[in-house]
Amino acid sequence: MTFIYDEPSRTFSEYLLIPNETRKECVPSNVKLRTPLVRHRSGEEAALYLNIPFTSAIMQAVSNDTLAIALARSGGVSFVFGSQSIEAQTAMVRRVKNYKAGFVTSAANLRPDQTLQDAVALMKATGHSTFPITHDGSSHGKLLGILTGRDFRPHKTDLTTPIQNVMTPFAKLVYGYEGQTLSEANEIIWSHKLNCLPIINENHELRHLVFRKDYDEHMENPDELVDDDKRLVVGAGINSRDYKDRVPALLEAGADVLCVDSSDGFSAWQADTIRFIKAEYGDTVHVGAGNVVEEQGFRYLADAGADFIKVGIGPGSICITREQKGIGRGQATAVVDVARARNQYFDETGVYIPICSDGGIHHDYHIVLALAMGADFVMLGRYFARFDESPGRRLWVRGTIMKEYWGEGSNRARNWERYDLGEGGGLTFEEGVDAYVPYAGRLKDNVALTVEKVKSTMCNCGALSIADLHQTARLTLVSATSIREGGAHDVMLKESDIRTDTYGV
């Protein structure tokens, strides 16, 4: 007999939070949103954490290198979309890892016998204005000097001049030694009023560069998510087709965490992908999986070795899987059910596997609802597609500034690997649409506002951490009438006062 669930599947909009006592210590500045990203044993720290519980969707319209940089600087992580060539995806990952690092490996170097014309060409190619001059032009050659954009004027200096004639020679450089801490390096930068400090070893070979701007920018982004080498953390999406080639390339590029991108994670192909990665690399490589909507799917991926599990089939604003195939589940019910399975798994094994609520977020408070229902973090597509840093073009549509937003199952993306059932052959019908979302400006400004709302709501719930919220949150179902009652009603709004945090059109 076909199994039929007794309870209807519900969405986040069908629930509200019931306040708990707001104690005097329950103020937003005391709320900590740090949350584990990957599996770990009871009593142990996870290998990776998020400083805010936000990840960006594995989509062409969302997660490129510019979005990944902006989100990591705010405390979350992006999964660079995998529906592109291996070369293109790894190039994006490298740009994120090289963007900001307390100790930067120099990627643009010159020899002293090269000319200023070579320096100008390198400036145009890289956008950099500071170049270490090493004996062989390599990243770790013997340091002979530094050339910056202030050392010459391209339009007035003879560009055939050898670099060694205008560079600041080694004898006049201020430098640090390998083994010094980042704090020590920054102290040298400040005391000598430098913009860049080269770090050398005992043989005067260049090891790293430390930039003043990185210190300034870090002070402006206290939640910045970085690895042990102070480089931004970045994830990458993979599929269950070319993973044997894509995974090693992404790891070589510096990806910190991977995630199998699939509309349905309860599949043998996804299990094979995870088992291959774990057999090849062990626990040193972290890979998430999904998507699932109930206990069996969670158990299946947990047993395969998934480090986190994504929840949600069809709740995204851009997704039409439910319309096309009749498969899915209301996101609130799916999160509750999978969280219950996660807790049972933890009780049985002592292993905690974080779950990610992927999709169905229409308002900022839905993020708190997802966390209250048991999610450790959320994955957002439409939310991030609205920002300057996302890949979509900014356009005027019917008198409003919009950003392009298209689904991975749309004809535009044609990411057939995400929906493949083992036979290949491309995308035979659409499971996503091509649309617009209202333009919202910079990621940093919008995320900061959303984080403040999340923290404020958690204070009303008497929770100072996501773990507290899991234990103490109280939820109530709402009627259609009470949903209407919760918004502005029975008044005429002034146009300038109308604001919304819904992210669709």
PDB file of C-alpha atoms in Angstrom, residues 302-435:
ATOM      1  CA  ALA A 302      24.335  10.261   6.946  1.00  0.00           C
ATOM      2  CA  ASP A 303      25.337   6.607   6.548  1.00  0.00           C
ATOM      3  CA  ALA A 304      27.068   7.448   3.264  1.00  0.00           C
ATOM      4  CA  GLY A 305      29.277   9.913   5.174  1.00  0.00           C
ATOM      5  CA  ALA A 306      27.763  13.342   4.444  1.00  0.00           C
ATOM      6  CA  ASP A 307      29.223  16.102   6.636  1.00  0.00           C
ATOM      7  CA  PHE A 308      26.058  18.221   6.506  1.00  0.00           C
ATOM      8  CA  ILE A 309      22.677  17.577   4.916  1.00  0.00           C
ATOM      9  CA  LYS A 310      20.477  20.013   3.026  1.00  0.00           C
ATOM     10  CA  VAL A 311      16.714  19.974   3.455  1.00  0.00           C
ATOM     11  CA  GLY A 312      14.194  21.098   0.874  1.00  0.00           C
ATOM     12  CA  ILE A 313      12.660  19.975  -2.416  1.00  0.00           C
ATOM     13  CA  GLY A 314      10.686  22.587  -4.306  1.00  0.00           C
ATOM     14  CA  PRO A 315      10.372  25.476  -1.797  1.00  0.00           C
ATOM     15  CA  GLY A 316      12.573  27.929  -3.696  1.00  0.00           C
ATOM     16  CA  SER A 317      10.900  30.851  -5.441  1.00  0.00           C
ATOM     17  CA  ILE A 318      12.677  29.951  -8.669  1.00  0.00           C
ATOM     18  CA  CYS A 319      11.879  26.215  -8.498  1.00  0.00           C
ATOM     19  CA  ILE A 320       8.947  24.504 -10.234  1.00  0.00           C
ATOM     20  CA  THR A 321       9.853  20.903  -9.378  1.00  0.00           C
ATOM     21  CA  ARG A 322       6.611  20.463  -7.448  1.00  0.00           C
ATOM     22  CA  GLU A 323       4.580  21.759 -10.395  1.00  0.00           C
ATOM     23  CA  GLN A 324       6.421  19.630 -12.922  1.00  0.00           C
ATOM     24  CA  LYS A 325       6.842  16.381 -10.974  1.00  0.00           C
ATOM     25  CA  GLY A 326       4.613  16.580  -7.907  1.00  0.00           C
ATOM     26  CA  ILE A 327       7.596  15.850  -5.650  1.00  0.00           C
ATOM     27  CA  GLY A 328       8.468  17.763  -2.498  1.00  0.00           C
ATOM     28  CA  ARG A 329       7.246  18.753   0.927  1.00  0.00           C
ATOM     29  CA  GLY A 330       6.371  21.935   2.802  1.00  0.00           C
ATOM     30  CA  GLN A 331       9.669  23.343   4.055  1.00  0.00           C
ATOM     31  CA  ALA A 332       8.701  23.757   7.707  1.00  0.00           C
ATOM     32  CA  THR A 333       7.509  20.169   8.006  1.00  0.00           C
ATOM     33  CA  ALA A 334      10.581  18.899   6.167  1.00  0.00           C
ATOM     34  CA  VAL A 335      12.972  20.742   8.504  1.00  0.00           C
ATOM     35  CA  VAL A 336      11.165  19.532  11.638  1.00  0.00           C
ATOM     36  CA  ASP A 337      11.168  15.918  10.441  1.00  0.00           C
ATOM     37  CA  VAL A 338      14.834  15.897   9.379  1.00  0.00           C
ATOM     38  CA  ALA A 339      15.896  17.668  12.586  1.00  0.00           C
ATOM     39  CA  ARG A 340      14.147  14.970  14.582  1.00  0.00           C
ATOM     40  CA  ALA A 341      16.041  12.327  12.587  1.00  0.00           C
ATOM     41  CA  ARG A 342      19.306  14.207  13.123  1.00  0.00           C
ATOM     42  CA  ASN A 343      18.750  14.233  16.889  1.00  0.00           C
ATOM     43  CA  GLN A 344      17.944  10.516  16.918  1.00  0.00           C
ATOM     44  CA  TYR A 345      21.100   9.823  14.926  1.00  0.00           C
ATOM     45  CA  PHE A 346      23.115  11.857  17.435  1.00  0.00           C
ATOM     46  CA  ASP A 347      21.612   9.945  20.373  1.00  0.00           C
ATOM     47  CA  GLU A 348      22.495   6.619  18.725  1.00  0.00           C
ATOM     48  CA  THR A 349      25.975   7.414  17.406  1.00  0.00           C
ATOM     49  CA  GLY A 350      27.286  10.444  19.283  1.00  0.00           C
ATOM     50  CA  VAL A 351      27.837  12.129  15.883  1.00  0.00           C
ATOM     51  CA  TYR A 352      26.147  15.457  15.215  1.00  0.00           C
ATOM     52  CA  ILE A 353      25.399  16.202  11.558  1.00  0.00           C
ATOM     53  CA  PRO A 354      24.327  19.815  10.915  1.00  0.00           C
ATOM     54  CA  ILE A 355      21.317  20.346   8.695  1.00  0.00           C
ATOM     55  CA  CYS A 356      20.779  23.221   6.280  1.00  0.00           C
ATOM     56  CA  SER A 357      17.334  24.563   5.415  1.00  0.00           C
ATOM     57  CA  ASP A 358      17.524  25.269   1.685  1.00  0.00           C
ATOM     58  CA  GLY A 359      14.708  27.413   0.282  1.00  0.00           C
ATOM     59  CA  GLY A 360      11.333  28.721   1.398  1.00  0.00           C
ATOM     60  CA  ILE A 361      12.660  31.897   3.062  1.00  0.00           C
ATOM     61  CA  HIS A 362      10.358  34.806   2.167  1.00  0.00           C
ATOM     62  CA  HIS A 363      10.907  37.060   5.188  1.00  0.00           C
ATOM     63  CA  ASP A 364      13.831  37.602   7.553  1.00  0.00           C
ATOM     64  CA  TYR A 365      11.888  36.035  10.428  1.00  0.00           C
ATOM     65  CA  HIS A 366      11.632  32.806   8.421  1.00  0.00           C
ATOM     66  CA  ILE A 367      15.358  32.364   9.053  1.00  0.00           C
ATOM     67  CA  VAL A 368      14.704  32.294  12.807  1.00  0.00           C
ATOM     68  CA  LEU A 369      11.824  29.886  12.281  1.00  0.00           C
ATOM     69  CA  ALA A 370      14.077  27.523  10.311  1.00  0.00           C
ATOM     70  CA  LEU A 371      16.692  27.661  13.079  1.00  0.00           C
ATOM     71  CA  ALA A 372      14.056  27.199  15.772  1.00  0.00           C
ATOM     72  CA  MET A 373      12.753  24.119  13.965  1.00  0.00           C
ATOM     73  CA  GLY A 374      16.203  22.535  14.149  1.00  0.00           C
ATOM     74  CA  ALA A 375      18.257  23.836  11.229  1.00  0.00           C
ATOM     75  CA  ASP A 376      21.849  24.811  11.994  1.00  0.00           C
ATOM     76  CA  PHE A 377      22.044  27.227   9.072  1.00  0.00           C
ATOM     77  CA  VAL A 378      20.101  28.245   5.993  1.00  0.00           C
ATOM     78  CA  MET A 379      20.901  28.380   2.283  1.00  0.00           C
ATOM     79  CA  LEU A 380      19.542  31.390   0.410  1.00  0.00           C
ATOM     80  CA  GLY A 381      19.226  32.032  -3.305  1.00  0.00           C
ATOM     81  CA  ARG A 382      16.739  34.804  -4.023  1.00  0.00           C
ATOM     82  CA  TYR A 383      17.952  36.738  -0.966  1.00  0.00           C
ATOM     83  CA  PHE A 384      21.513  36.995  -2.310  1.00  0.00           C
ATOM     84  CA  ALA A 385      20.555  37.361  -5.986  1.00  0.00           C
ATOM     85  CA  ARG A 386      19.328  40.895  -5.199  1.00  0.00           C
ATOM     86  CA  PHE A 387      22.742  42.276  -4.294  1.00  0.00           C
ATOM     87  CA  ASP A 388      25.468  44.107  -6.192  1.00  0.00           C
ATOM     88  CA  GLU A 389      27.840  41.176  -5.828  1.00  0.00           C
ATOM     89  CA  SER A 390      25.610  38.547  -7.503  1.00  0.00           C
ATOM     90  CA  PRO A 391      26.200  37.634 -11.178  1.00  0.00           C
ATOM     91  CA  GLY A 392      22.829  38.766 -12.575  1.00  0.00           C
ATOM     92  CA  ARG A 393      22.592  41.970 -14.592  1.00  0.00           C
ATOM     93  CA  ARG A 394      20.915  45.036 -13.078  1.00  0.00           C
ATOM     94  CA  LEU A 395      18.032  46.220 -15.274  1.00  0.00           C
ATOM     95  CA  TRP A 396      15.125  48.641 -15.372  1.00  0.00           C
ATOM     96  CA  VAL A 397      11.883  46.639 -15.442  1.00  0.00           C
ATOM     97  CA  ARG A 398       8.559  48.523 -15.429  1.00  0.00           C
ATOM     98  CA  GLY A 399      10.139  51.521 -13.737  1.00  0.00           C
ATOM     99  CA  THR A 400      11.939  49.503 -11.022  1.00  0.00           C
ATOM    100  CA  ILE A 401      15.577  48.440 -10.743  1.00  0.00           C
ATOM    101  CA  MET A 402      15.709  44.653 -10.817  1.00  0.00           C
ATOM    102  CA  LYS A 403      18.361  41.935 -10.858  1.00  0.00           C
ATOM    103  CA  GLU A 404      18.203  38.852 -13.062  1.00  0.00           C
ATOM    104  CA  TYR A 405      17.557  35.573 -11.252  1.00  0.00           C
ATOM    105  CA  TRP A 406      17.243  32.182 -12.903  1.00  0.00           C
ATOM    106  CA  GLY A 407      16.977  28.633 -11.616  1.00  0.00           C
ATOM    107  CA  GLU A 408      19.453  25.844 -12.246  1.00  0.00           C
ATOM    108  CA  GLY A 409      16.605  23.855 -13.801  1.00  0.00           C
ATOM    109  CA  SER A 410      15.707  26.633 -16.230  1.00  0.00           C
ATOM    110  CA  ASN A 411      16.494  26.566 -19.940  1.00  0.00           C
ATOM    111  CA  ARG A 412      18.927  29.398 -19.316  1.00  0.00           C
ATOM    112  CA  ALA A 413      21.074  27.419 -16.857  1.00  0.00           C
ATOM    113  CA  ARG A 414      20.423  23.961 -18.293  1.00  0.00           C
ATOM    114  CA  ASN A 415      22.168  22.336 -15.332  1.00  0.00           C
ATOM    115  CA  TRP A 416      21.063  18.847 -16.305  1.00  0.00           C
ATOM    116  CA  GLU A 417      23.582  17.214 -13.955  1.00  0.00           C
ATOM    117  CA  ARG A 418      21.595  18.547 -10.986  1.00  0.00           C
ATOM    118  CA  TYR A 419      18.478  16.672 -12.117  1.00  0.00           C
ATOM    119  CA  ASP A 420      20.125  13.679 -13.767  1.00  0.00           C
ATOM    120  CA  LEU A 421      18.775  10.229 -12.960  1.00  0.00           C
ATOM    121  CA  GLY A 422      21.771   8.331 -14.273  1.00  0.00           C
ATOM    122  CA  GLU A 423      21.105   8.311 -18.003  1.00  0.00           C
ATOM    123  CA  GLY A 424      22.513  11.719 -18.942  1.00  0.00           C
ATOM    124  CA  GLY A 425      21.259  13.228 -22.155  1.00  0.00           C
ATOM    125  CA  GLY A 426      20.628  16.781 -20.980  1.00  0.00           C
ATOM    126  CA  LEU A 427      17.656  18.689 -19.591  1.00  0.00           C
ATOM    127  CA  THR A 428      14.423  17.322 -21.099  1.00  0.00           C
ATOM    128  CA  PHE A 429      12.038  19.688 -19.294  1.00  0.00           C
ATOM    129  CA  GLU A 430      12.380  22.712 -17.039  1.00  0.00           C
ATOM    130  CA  GLU A 431      12.338  22.569 -13.248  1.00  0.00           C
ATOM    131  CA  GLY A 432      13.167  26.252 -12.801  1.00  0.00           C
ATOM    132  CA  VAL A 433      12.218  29.628 -14.238  1.00  0.00           C
ATOM    133  CA  ASP A 434      14.002  32.756 -15.497  1.00  0.00           C
ATOM    134  CA  ALA A 435      12.876  35.871 -13.630  1.00  0.00           C
TER     135      ALA A 435
END
